[in-house]
Coordinates of C-alpha atoms and ligand atoms in Angstrom, one line a residue:
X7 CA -5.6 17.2 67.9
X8 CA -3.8 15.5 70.5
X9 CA -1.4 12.9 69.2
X10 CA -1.6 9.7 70.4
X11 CA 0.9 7.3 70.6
X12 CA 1.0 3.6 70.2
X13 CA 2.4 1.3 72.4
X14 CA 3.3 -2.9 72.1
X15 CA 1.4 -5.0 74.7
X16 CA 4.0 -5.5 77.8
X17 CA 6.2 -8.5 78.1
X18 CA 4.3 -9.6 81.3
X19 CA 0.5 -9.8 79.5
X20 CA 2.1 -11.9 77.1
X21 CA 3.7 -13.7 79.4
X22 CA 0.3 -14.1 81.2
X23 CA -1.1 -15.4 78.1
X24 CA 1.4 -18.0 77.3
X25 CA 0.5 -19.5 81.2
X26 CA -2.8 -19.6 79.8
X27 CA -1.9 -21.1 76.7
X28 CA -0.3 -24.1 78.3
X29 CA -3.2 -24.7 81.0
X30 CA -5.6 -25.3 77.8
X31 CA -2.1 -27.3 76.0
X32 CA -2.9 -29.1 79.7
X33 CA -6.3 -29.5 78.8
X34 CA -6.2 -30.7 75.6
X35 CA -3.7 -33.4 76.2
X36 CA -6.2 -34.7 78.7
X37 CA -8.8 -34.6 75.9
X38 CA -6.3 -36.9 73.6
X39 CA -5.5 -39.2 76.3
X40 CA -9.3 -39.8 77.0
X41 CA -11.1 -39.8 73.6
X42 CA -7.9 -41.1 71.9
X43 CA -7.6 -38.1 69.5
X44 CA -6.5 -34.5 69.7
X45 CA -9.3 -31.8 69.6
X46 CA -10.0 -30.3 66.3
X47 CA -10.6 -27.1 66.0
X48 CA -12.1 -25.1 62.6
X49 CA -11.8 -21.7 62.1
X50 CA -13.8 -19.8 59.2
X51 CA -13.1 -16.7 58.0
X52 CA -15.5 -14.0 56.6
X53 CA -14.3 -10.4 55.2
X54 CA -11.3 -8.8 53.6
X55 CA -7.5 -9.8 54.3
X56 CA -6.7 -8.6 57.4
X57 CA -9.4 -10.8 58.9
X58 CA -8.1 -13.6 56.8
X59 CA -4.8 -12.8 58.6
X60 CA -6.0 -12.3 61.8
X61 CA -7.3 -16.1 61.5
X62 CA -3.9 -17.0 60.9
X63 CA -3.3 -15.6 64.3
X64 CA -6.1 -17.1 65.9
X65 CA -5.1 -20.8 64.5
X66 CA -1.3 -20.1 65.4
X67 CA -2.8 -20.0 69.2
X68 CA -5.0 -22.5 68.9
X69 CA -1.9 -25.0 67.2
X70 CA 0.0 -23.5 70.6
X71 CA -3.0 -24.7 72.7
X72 CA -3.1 -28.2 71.5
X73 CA -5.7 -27.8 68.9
X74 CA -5.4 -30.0 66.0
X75 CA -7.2 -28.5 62.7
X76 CA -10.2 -29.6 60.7
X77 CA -12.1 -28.6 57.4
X78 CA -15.6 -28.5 58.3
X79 CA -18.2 -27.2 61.3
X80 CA -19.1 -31.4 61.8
X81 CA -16.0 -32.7 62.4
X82 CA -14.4 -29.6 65.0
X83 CA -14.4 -29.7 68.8
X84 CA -13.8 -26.1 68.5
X85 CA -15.4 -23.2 66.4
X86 CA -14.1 -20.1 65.8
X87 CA -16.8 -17.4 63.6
X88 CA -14.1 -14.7 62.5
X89 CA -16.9 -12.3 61.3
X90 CA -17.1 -8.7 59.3
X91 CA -19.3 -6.3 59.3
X92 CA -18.7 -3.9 56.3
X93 CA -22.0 -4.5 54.4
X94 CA -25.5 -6.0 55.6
X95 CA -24.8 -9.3 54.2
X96 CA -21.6 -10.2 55.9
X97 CA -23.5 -10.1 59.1
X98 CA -26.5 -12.5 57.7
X99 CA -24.1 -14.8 56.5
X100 CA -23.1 -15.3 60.2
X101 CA -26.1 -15.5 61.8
X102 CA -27.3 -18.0 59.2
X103 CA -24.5 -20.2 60.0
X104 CA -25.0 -19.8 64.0
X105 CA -28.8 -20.7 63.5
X106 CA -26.9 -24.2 61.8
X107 CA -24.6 -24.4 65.1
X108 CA -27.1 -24.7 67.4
X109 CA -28.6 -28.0 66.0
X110 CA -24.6 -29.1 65.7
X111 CA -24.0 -28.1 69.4
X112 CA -27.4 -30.4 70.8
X113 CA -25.7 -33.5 69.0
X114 CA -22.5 -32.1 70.5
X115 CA -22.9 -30.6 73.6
X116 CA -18.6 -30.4 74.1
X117 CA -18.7 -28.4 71.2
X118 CA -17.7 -24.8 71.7
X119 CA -18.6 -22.2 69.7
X120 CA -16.6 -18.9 69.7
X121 CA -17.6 -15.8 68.0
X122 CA -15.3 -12.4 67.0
X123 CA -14.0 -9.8 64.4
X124 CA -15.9 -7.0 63.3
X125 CA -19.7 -7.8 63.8
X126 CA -18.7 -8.6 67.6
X127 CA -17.4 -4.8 68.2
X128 CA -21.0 -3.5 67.9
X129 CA -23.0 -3.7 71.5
X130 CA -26.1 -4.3 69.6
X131 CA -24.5 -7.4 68.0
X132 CA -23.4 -9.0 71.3
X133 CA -26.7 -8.1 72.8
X134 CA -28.7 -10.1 69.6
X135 CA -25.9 -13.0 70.1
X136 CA -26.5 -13.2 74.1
X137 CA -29.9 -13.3 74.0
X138 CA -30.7 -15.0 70.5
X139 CA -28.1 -17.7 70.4
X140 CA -27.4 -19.1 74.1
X141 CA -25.2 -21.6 72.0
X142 CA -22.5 -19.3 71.8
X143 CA -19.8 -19.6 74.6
X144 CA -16.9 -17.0 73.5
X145 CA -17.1 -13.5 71.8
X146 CA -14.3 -11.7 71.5
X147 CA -13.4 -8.5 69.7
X148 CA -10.7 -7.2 67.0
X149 CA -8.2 -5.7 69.6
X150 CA -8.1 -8.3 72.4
X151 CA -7.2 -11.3 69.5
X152 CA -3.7 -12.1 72.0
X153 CA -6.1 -12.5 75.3
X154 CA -7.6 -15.2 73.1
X155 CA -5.7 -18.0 75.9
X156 CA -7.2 -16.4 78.6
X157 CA -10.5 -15.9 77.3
X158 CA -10.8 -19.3 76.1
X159 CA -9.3 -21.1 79.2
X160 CA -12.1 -19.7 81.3
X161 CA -14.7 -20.6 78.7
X162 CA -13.6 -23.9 79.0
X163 CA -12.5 -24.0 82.7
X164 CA -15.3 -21.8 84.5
X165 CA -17.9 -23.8 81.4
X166 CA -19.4 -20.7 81.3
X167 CA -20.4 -17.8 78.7
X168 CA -17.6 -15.4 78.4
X169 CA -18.5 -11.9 76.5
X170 CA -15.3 -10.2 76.0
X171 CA -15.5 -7.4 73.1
X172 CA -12.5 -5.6 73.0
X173 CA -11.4 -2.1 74.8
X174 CA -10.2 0.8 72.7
X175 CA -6.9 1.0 73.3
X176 CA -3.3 2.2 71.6
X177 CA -1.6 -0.8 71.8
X178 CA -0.4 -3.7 69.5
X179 CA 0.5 -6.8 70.4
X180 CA 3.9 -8.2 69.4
X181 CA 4.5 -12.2 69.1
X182 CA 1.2 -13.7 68.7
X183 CA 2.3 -16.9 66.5
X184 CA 0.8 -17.4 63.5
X185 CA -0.2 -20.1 61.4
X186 CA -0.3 -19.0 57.9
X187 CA -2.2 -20.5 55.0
X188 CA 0.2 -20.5 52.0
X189 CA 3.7 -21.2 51.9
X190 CA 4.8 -18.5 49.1
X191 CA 2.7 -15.4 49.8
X192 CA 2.2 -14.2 53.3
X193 CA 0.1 -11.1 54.8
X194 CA 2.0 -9.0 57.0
X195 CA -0.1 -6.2 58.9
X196 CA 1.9 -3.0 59.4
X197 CA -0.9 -1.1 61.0
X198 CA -4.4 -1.6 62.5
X199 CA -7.8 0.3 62.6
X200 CA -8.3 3.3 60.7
X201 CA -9.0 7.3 61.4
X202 CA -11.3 8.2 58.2
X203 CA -14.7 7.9 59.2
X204 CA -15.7 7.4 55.6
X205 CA -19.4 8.1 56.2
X206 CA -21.2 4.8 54.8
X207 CA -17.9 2.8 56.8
X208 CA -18.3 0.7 60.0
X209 CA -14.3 -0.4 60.0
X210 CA -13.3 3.1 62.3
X211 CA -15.9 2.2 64.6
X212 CA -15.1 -1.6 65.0
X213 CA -11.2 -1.9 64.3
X214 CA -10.8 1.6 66.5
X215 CA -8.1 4.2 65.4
X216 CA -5.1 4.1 63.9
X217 CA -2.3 2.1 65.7
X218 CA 1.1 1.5 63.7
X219 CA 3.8 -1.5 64.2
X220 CA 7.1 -1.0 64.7
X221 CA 9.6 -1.0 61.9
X222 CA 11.9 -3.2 63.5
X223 CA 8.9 -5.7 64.4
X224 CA 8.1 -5.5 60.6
X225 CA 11.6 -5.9 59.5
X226 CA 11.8 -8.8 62.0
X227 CA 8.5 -10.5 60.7
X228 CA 9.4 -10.3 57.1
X229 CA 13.2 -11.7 56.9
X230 CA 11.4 -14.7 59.3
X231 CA 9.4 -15.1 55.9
X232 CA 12.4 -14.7 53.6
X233 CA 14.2 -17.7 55.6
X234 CA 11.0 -19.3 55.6
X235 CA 11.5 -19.4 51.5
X236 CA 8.2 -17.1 50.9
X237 CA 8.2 -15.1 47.6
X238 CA 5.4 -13.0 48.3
X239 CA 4.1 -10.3 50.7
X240 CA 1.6 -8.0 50.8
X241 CA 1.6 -5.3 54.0
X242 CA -1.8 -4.7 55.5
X243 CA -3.6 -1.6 56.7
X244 CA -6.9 -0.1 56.2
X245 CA -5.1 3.0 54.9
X246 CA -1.3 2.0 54.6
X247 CA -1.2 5.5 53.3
X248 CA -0.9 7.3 56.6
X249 CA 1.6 4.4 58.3
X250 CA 3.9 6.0 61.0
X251 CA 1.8 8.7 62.3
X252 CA 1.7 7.4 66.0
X253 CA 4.8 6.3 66.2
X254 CA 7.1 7.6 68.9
X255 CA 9.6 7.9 66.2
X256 CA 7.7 9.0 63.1
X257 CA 8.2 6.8 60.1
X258 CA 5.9 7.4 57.2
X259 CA 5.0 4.4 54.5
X260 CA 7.6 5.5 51.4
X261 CA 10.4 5.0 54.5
X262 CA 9.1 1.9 55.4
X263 CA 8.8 0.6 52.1
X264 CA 12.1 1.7 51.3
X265 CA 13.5 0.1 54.6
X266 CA 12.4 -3.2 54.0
X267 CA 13.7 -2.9 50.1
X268 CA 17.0 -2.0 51.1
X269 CA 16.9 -4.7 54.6
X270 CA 15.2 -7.8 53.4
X271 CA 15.4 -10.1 50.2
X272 CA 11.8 -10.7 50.1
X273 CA 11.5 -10.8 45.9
X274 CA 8.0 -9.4 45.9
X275 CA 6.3 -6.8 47.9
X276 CA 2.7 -5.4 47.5
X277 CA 0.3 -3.3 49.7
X278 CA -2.9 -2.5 50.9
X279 CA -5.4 -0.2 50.8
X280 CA -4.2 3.2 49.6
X281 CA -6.6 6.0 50.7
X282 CA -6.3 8.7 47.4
X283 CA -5.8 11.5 50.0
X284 CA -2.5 10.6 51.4
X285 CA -0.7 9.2 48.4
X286 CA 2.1 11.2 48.0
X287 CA 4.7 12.0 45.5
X288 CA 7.1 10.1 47.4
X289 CA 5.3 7.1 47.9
X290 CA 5.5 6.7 44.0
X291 CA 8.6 7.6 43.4
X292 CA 9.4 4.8 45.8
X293 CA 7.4 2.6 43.8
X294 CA 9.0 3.4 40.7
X295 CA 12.7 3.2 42.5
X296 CA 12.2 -0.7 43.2
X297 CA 11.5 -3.6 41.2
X298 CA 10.8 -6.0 44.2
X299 CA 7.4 -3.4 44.6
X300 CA 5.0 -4.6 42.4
X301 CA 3.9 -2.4 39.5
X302 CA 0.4 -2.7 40.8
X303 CA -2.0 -0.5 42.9
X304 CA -5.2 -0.8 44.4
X305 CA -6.4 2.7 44.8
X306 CA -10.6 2.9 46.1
X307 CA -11.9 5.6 44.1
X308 CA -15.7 5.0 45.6
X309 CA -17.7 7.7 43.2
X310 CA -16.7 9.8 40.5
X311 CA -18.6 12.5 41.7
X312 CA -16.6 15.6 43.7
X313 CA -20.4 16.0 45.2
X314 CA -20.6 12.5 45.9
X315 CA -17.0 12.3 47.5
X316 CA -18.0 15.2 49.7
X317 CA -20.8 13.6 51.2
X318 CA -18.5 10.5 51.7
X319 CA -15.9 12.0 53.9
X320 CA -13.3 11.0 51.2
X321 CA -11.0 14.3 51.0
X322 CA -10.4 14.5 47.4
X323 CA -12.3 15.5 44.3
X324 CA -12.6 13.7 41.0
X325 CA -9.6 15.6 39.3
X326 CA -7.3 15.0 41.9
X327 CA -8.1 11.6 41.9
X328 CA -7.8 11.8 38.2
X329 CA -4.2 13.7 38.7
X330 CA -3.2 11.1 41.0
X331 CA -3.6 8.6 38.6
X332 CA -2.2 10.8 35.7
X333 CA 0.8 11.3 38.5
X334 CA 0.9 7.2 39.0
X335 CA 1.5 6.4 35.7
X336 CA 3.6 8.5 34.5
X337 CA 6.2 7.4 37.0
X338 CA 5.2 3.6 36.9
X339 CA 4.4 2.8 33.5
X340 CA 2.2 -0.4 32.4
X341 CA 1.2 -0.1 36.4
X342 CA -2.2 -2.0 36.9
X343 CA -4.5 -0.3 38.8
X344 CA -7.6 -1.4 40.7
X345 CA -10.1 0.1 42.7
X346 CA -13.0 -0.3 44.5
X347 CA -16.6 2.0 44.0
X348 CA -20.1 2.4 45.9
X349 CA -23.2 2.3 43.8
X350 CA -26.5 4.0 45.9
X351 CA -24.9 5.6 48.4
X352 CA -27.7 8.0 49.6
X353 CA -28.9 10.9 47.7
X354 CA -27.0 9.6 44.2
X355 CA -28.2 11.3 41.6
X356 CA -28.6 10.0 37.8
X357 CA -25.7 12.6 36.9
X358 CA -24.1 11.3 40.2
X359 CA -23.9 8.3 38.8
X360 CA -23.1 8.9 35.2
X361 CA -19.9 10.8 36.7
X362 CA -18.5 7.8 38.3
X363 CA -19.1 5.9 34.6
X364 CA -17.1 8.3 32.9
X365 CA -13.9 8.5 35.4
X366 CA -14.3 4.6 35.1
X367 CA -14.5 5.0 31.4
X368 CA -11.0 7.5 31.5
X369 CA -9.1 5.5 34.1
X370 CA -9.6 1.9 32.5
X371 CA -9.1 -0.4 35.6
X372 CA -7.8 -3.6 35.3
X373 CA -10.3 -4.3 38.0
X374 CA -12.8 -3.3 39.7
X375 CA -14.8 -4.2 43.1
X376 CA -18.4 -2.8 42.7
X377 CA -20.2 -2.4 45.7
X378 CA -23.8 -2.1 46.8
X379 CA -24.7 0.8 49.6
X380 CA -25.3 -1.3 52.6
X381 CA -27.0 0.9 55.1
X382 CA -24.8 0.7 58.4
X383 CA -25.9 1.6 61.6
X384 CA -24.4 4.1 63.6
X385 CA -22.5 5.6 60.6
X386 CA -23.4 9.2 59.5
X387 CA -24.9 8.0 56.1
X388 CA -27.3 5.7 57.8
X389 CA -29.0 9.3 58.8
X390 CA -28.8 10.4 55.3
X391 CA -32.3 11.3 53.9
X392 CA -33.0 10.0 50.1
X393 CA -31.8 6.7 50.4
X394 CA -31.6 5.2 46.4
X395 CA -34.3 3.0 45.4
X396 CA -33.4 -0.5 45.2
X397 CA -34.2 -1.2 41.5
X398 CA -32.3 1.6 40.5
X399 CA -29.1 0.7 42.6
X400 CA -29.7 -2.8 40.6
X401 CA -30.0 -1.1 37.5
X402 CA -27.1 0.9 37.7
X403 CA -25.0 -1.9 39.5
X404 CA -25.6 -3.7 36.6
X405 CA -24.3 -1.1 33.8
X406 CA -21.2 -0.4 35.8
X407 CA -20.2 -4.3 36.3
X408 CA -20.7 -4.4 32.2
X409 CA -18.9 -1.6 31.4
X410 CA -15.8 -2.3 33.4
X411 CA -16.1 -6.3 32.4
X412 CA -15.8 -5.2 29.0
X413 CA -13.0 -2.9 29.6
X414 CA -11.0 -5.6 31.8
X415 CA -11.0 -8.1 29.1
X416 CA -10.1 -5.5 26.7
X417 CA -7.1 -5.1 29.1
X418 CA -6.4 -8.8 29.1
X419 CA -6.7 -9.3 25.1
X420 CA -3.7 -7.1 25.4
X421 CA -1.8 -9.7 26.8
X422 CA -2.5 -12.2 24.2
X423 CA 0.8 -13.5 22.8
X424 CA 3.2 -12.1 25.3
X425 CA 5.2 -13.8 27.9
X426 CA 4.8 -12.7 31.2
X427 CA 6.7 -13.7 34.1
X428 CA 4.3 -15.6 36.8
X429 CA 5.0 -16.6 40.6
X430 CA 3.5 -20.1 40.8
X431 CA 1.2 -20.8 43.9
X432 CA 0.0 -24.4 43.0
X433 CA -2.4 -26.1 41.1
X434 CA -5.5 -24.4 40.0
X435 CA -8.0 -25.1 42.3
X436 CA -10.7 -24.7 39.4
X437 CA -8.9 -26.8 36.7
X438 CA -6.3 -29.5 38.6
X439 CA -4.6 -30.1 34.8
X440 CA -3.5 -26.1 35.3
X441 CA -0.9 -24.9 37.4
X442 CA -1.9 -21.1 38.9
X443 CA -0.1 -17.8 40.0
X444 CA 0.0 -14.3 39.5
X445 CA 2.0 -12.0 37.7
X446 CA 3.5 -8.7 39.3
X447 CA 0.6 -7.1 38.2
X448 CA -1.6 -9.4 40.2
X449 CA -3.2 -11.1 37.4
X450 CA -4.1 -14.3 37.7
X451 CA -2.2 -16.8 35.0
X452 CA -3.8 -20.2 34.9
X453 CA -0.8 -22.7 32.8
X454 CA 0.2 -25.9 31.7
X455 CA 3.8 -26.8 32.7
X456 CA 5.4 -30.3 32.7
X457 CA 7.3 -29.9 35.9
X458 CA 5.7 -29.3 39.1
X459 CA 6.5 -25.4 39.7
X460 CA 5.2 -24.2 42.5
X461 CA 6.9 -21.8 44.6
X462 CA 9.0 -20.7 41.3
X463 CA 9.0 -17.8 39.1
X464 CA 8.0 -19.0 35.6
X465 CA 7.8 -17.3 32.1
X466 CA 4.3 -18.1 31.2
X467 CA 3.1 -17.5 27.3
X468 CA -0.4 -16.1 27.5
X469 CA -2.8 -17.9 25.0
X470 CA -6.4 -17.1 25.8
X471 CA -7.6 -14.5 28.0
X472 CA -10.9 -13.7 30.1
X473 CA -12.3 -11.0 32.1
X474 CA -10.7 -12.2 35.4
X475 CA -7.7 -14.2 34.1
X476 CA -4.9 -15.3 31.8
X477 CA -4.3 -19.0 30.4
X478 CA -1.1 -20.2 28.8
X479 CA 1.9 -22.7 28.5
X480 CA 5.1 -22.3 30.7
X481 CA 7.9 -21.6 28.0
Ligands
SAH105 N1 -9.9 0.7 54.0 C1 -10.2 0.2 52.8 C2 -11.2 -0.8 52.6 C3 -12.4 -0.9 53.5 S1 -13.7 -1.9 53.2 C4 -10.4 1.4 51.9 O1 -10.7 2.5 52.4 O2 -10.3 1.3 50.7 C5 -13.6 -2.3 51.5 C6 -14.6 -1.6 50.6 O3 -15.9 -1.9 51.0 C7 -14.5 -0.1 50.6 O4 -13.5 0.3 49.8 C8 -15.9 0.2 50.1 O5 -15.9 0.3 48.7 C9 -16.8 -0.9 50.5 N2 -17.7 -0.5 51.6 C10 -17.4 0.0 52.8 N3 -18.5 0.3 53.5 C11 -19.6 0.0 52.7 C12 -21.0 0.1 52.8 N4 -21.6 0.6 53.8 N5 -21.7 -0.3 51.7 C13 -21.1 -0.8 50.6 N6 -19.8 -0.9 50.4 C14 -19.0 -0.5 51.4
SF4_106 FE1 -13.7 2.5 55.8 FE2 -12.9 4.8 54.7 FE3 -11.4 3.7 56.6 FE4 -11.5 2.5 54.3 S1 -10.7 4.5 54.7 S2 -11.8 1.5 56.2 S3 -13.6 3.0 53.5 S4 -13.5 4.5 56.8
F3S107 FE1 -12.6 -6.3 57.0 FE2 -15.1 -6.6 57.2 FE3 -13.8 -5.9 59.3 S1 -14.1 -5.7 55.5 S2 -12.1 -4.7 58.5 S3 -13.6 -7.8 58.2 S4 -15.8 -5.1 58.7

């Protein structure tokens, strides 16, 4: 295969875009003078983390544009729809909520609705959007997120529709600011798209192929963040596992980890998604070697069935996932491991089925994300014949989600008594007496503590436990 290399958008299109950036700054500061107010604009995120940080992108234009920010779709002047597409309803979801925007936009006919992410990279998306929901004036796609001045400049200029999805391309773009959510954990992406072509996954076909950042921009981004006072970061990539690849200068994800151990002070580092096929033997050493990586993976196994896994695409059987594992722990003991798994996909057998019990049953997650098969068009599964029938996907959804409950909380009645050392984030959102935070093995430790410690590292003794999290006192 011919290897392709990736490339950092030119100094001169960024440039390009920051002219743009001010002419809407221009804008906007007309709009404050006149209605006496700066335009708001509201951003809501659907899908996994690296659309959650590729919002953080989009609002760190928008704050460079002018925009102020606001909670809700009634209050905005501007709406950005950051959408996914990795299961059937993700897209309702959204076109629920731009059914909703179109009564908003005939009270408020400034209102501008803007549409992108992963659901805007299909044609047949954009084509429902153009022709069902005239009150949508932007689309753009995953890769064209740093034209997002441009495109929304002429939107607002030209008051006219503009359908942008993105091109496939190799680059990245460098220098995009960003506007992040939390103050002690940040998302940093290392690498975008992916090159698996999983057979029931969209993400290939909407996020494009494989394009890897720089080390130095990485290094760069990350001891930003340690001046910044964050505690926390987790590196982002659909398969971190084969980081480097398309580099000009090869770098795979054990160097990179170790590069920012031994070049930053950031006290906590985590990662993800880790495809089984590429993790190699030096990856966990390197995870063993440094404490500032967190003893904690997240590791999709998606079936337990080598003839299940086949039909997926996914490149390793049940026993080397189970060697893996073995391989994991041996080297990072007391690690925490999660994973995610598909129930239905097509042609899933009973025995299919009871295979992927029983590695759940020998592995003992801490957690586990269970999964419907959501029929995807244009991927090779959607083909498949014997699709599974819906009450027995439910059925079998169901005995999975209570056998791993049960063996989660059997993990967490473990932890009953001990002390465990907990990076506060704040008060629990859920119960506002609590403070909240995770431990290295990113489980989450709701507490009691008479000072306000957010931000700090905290011994927390655990003194009730549920399935999904820990409760104690700070001691
Ligand atoms: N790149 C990551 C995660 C991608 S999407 C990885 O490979 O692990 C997150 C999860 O969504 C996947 O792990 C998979 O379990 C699930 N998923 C993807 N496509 C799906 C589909 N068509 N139906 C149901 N679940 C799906
Ligand atoms: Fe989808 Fe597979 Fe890529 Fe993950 S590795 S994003 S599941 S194709
Ligand atoms: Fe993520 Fe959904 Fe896209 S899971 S990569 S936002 S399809």
């Amino acid at each position: 295969m011919k290897k392709i290399t990736t490339t950092v958008v030119s100094p001169e299109e960024m440039e390009k875009q920051e002219q743009y950036s001010l002419k809407v700054r221009t804008a906007n500061a007309s709009f404050a003078s006149e209605h006496g107010r700066t335009p708001l604009a509201f951003v809501r995120t659907f899908g996994c983390q690296m659309n959650e940080h590729d919002s953080e992108k989009i609002a760190g234009m928008l704050e460079h544009m002018g925009y102020g920010f606001c909670g809700c779709f009634e209050d905005a002047d501007l709406i950005v729809l950051n959408t996914c597409c990795v299961r059937e309803n993700a897209e309702e979801k959204v076109f629920g909520h731009l059914g909703y925007l179109k009564g908003l936009k005939r009270e408020k006919p400034w209102l501008t609705v803007a549409v992108c992410g992963c659901m805007t990279e299909q044609p047949h998306i954009v084509e429902e959007i153009g022709k069902k929901y005239r009150n949508v004036d932007l689309v753009f796609g995953t890769r064209n997120l740093h034209t997002l001045p441009e495109l929304l400049f002429k939107t607002l200029d030209e008051k006219k529709r503009v359908y942008e999805p993105s091109h496939f391309g190799n680059e990245v773009a460098e220098g995009v600011p960003i506007r992040r959510e939390g103050s002690i954990q940040a998302w940093v992406t290392i690498m975008y798209g992916c090159d698996n072509y999983c057979t029931y996954c969209i993400v290939p076909y909407v996020r494009g192929h494989e394009r890897s950042r720089r080390p130095s921009d990485i290094l760069a981004e990350i001891k930003k963040l340690c001046d910044e006072g964050y505690s926390e970061i987790t590196l982002l990539g659909q398969n971190v596992n084969s980081y480097g690849k398309d580099l000009p200068k090869p770098t795979d994800f054990a160097d990179l980890l170790r590069l920012i151990c031994e070049n930053t002070t950031i006290p906590r580092i985590r990662f993800m998604t880790s495809h089984p096929k590429d993790i190699s033997d030096r990856l966990i050493g390197v995870m063993a070697e440094y404490p500032q990586i967190c003893n904690q993976l997240h590791l999709p196994v998606q079936s337990g069935s080598t003839e299940l896994l086949k039909r997926m695409n996914r490149h390793y059987t049940r026993e080397q996932y189970l060697e893996t594992v073995r391989k994991v722990r041996e080297k990072n003991p007391g690690i925490s491991l999660t994973t995610d798994i598909i129930v239905g996909f097509p042609g899933e057998t009973d025995e299919n089925f009871e295979d992927t019990l029983s590695l759940v049953e020998a592995v003992r997650f801490d957690q586990a994300y269970t999964f419907i098969y959501s029929r995807r068009e244009g991927t090779p599964a959607a083909k498949y014949p014997d699709q599974v029938p819906q009450d027995t996907v439910k059925e079998r959804f169901d005995s999975l989600l209570k056998l791993q409950n049960g063996i989660s909380k059997e993990i967490n009645d473990g932890y009953l008594g001990k002390t465990l050392e907990v990076l506060c984030e704040g008060v629990s959102k859920t119960n506002l007496a609590k403070f909240t935070g995770r431990t290295e093995g990113n489980k989450i430790v709701n507490f009691t503590s008479d000072t306000d410690v957010t931000g700090k590292f905290v011994n927390v003794k655990i003194e009730n436990v549920q399935t999904f999290f820990l409760e104690g006192t700070r001691v």
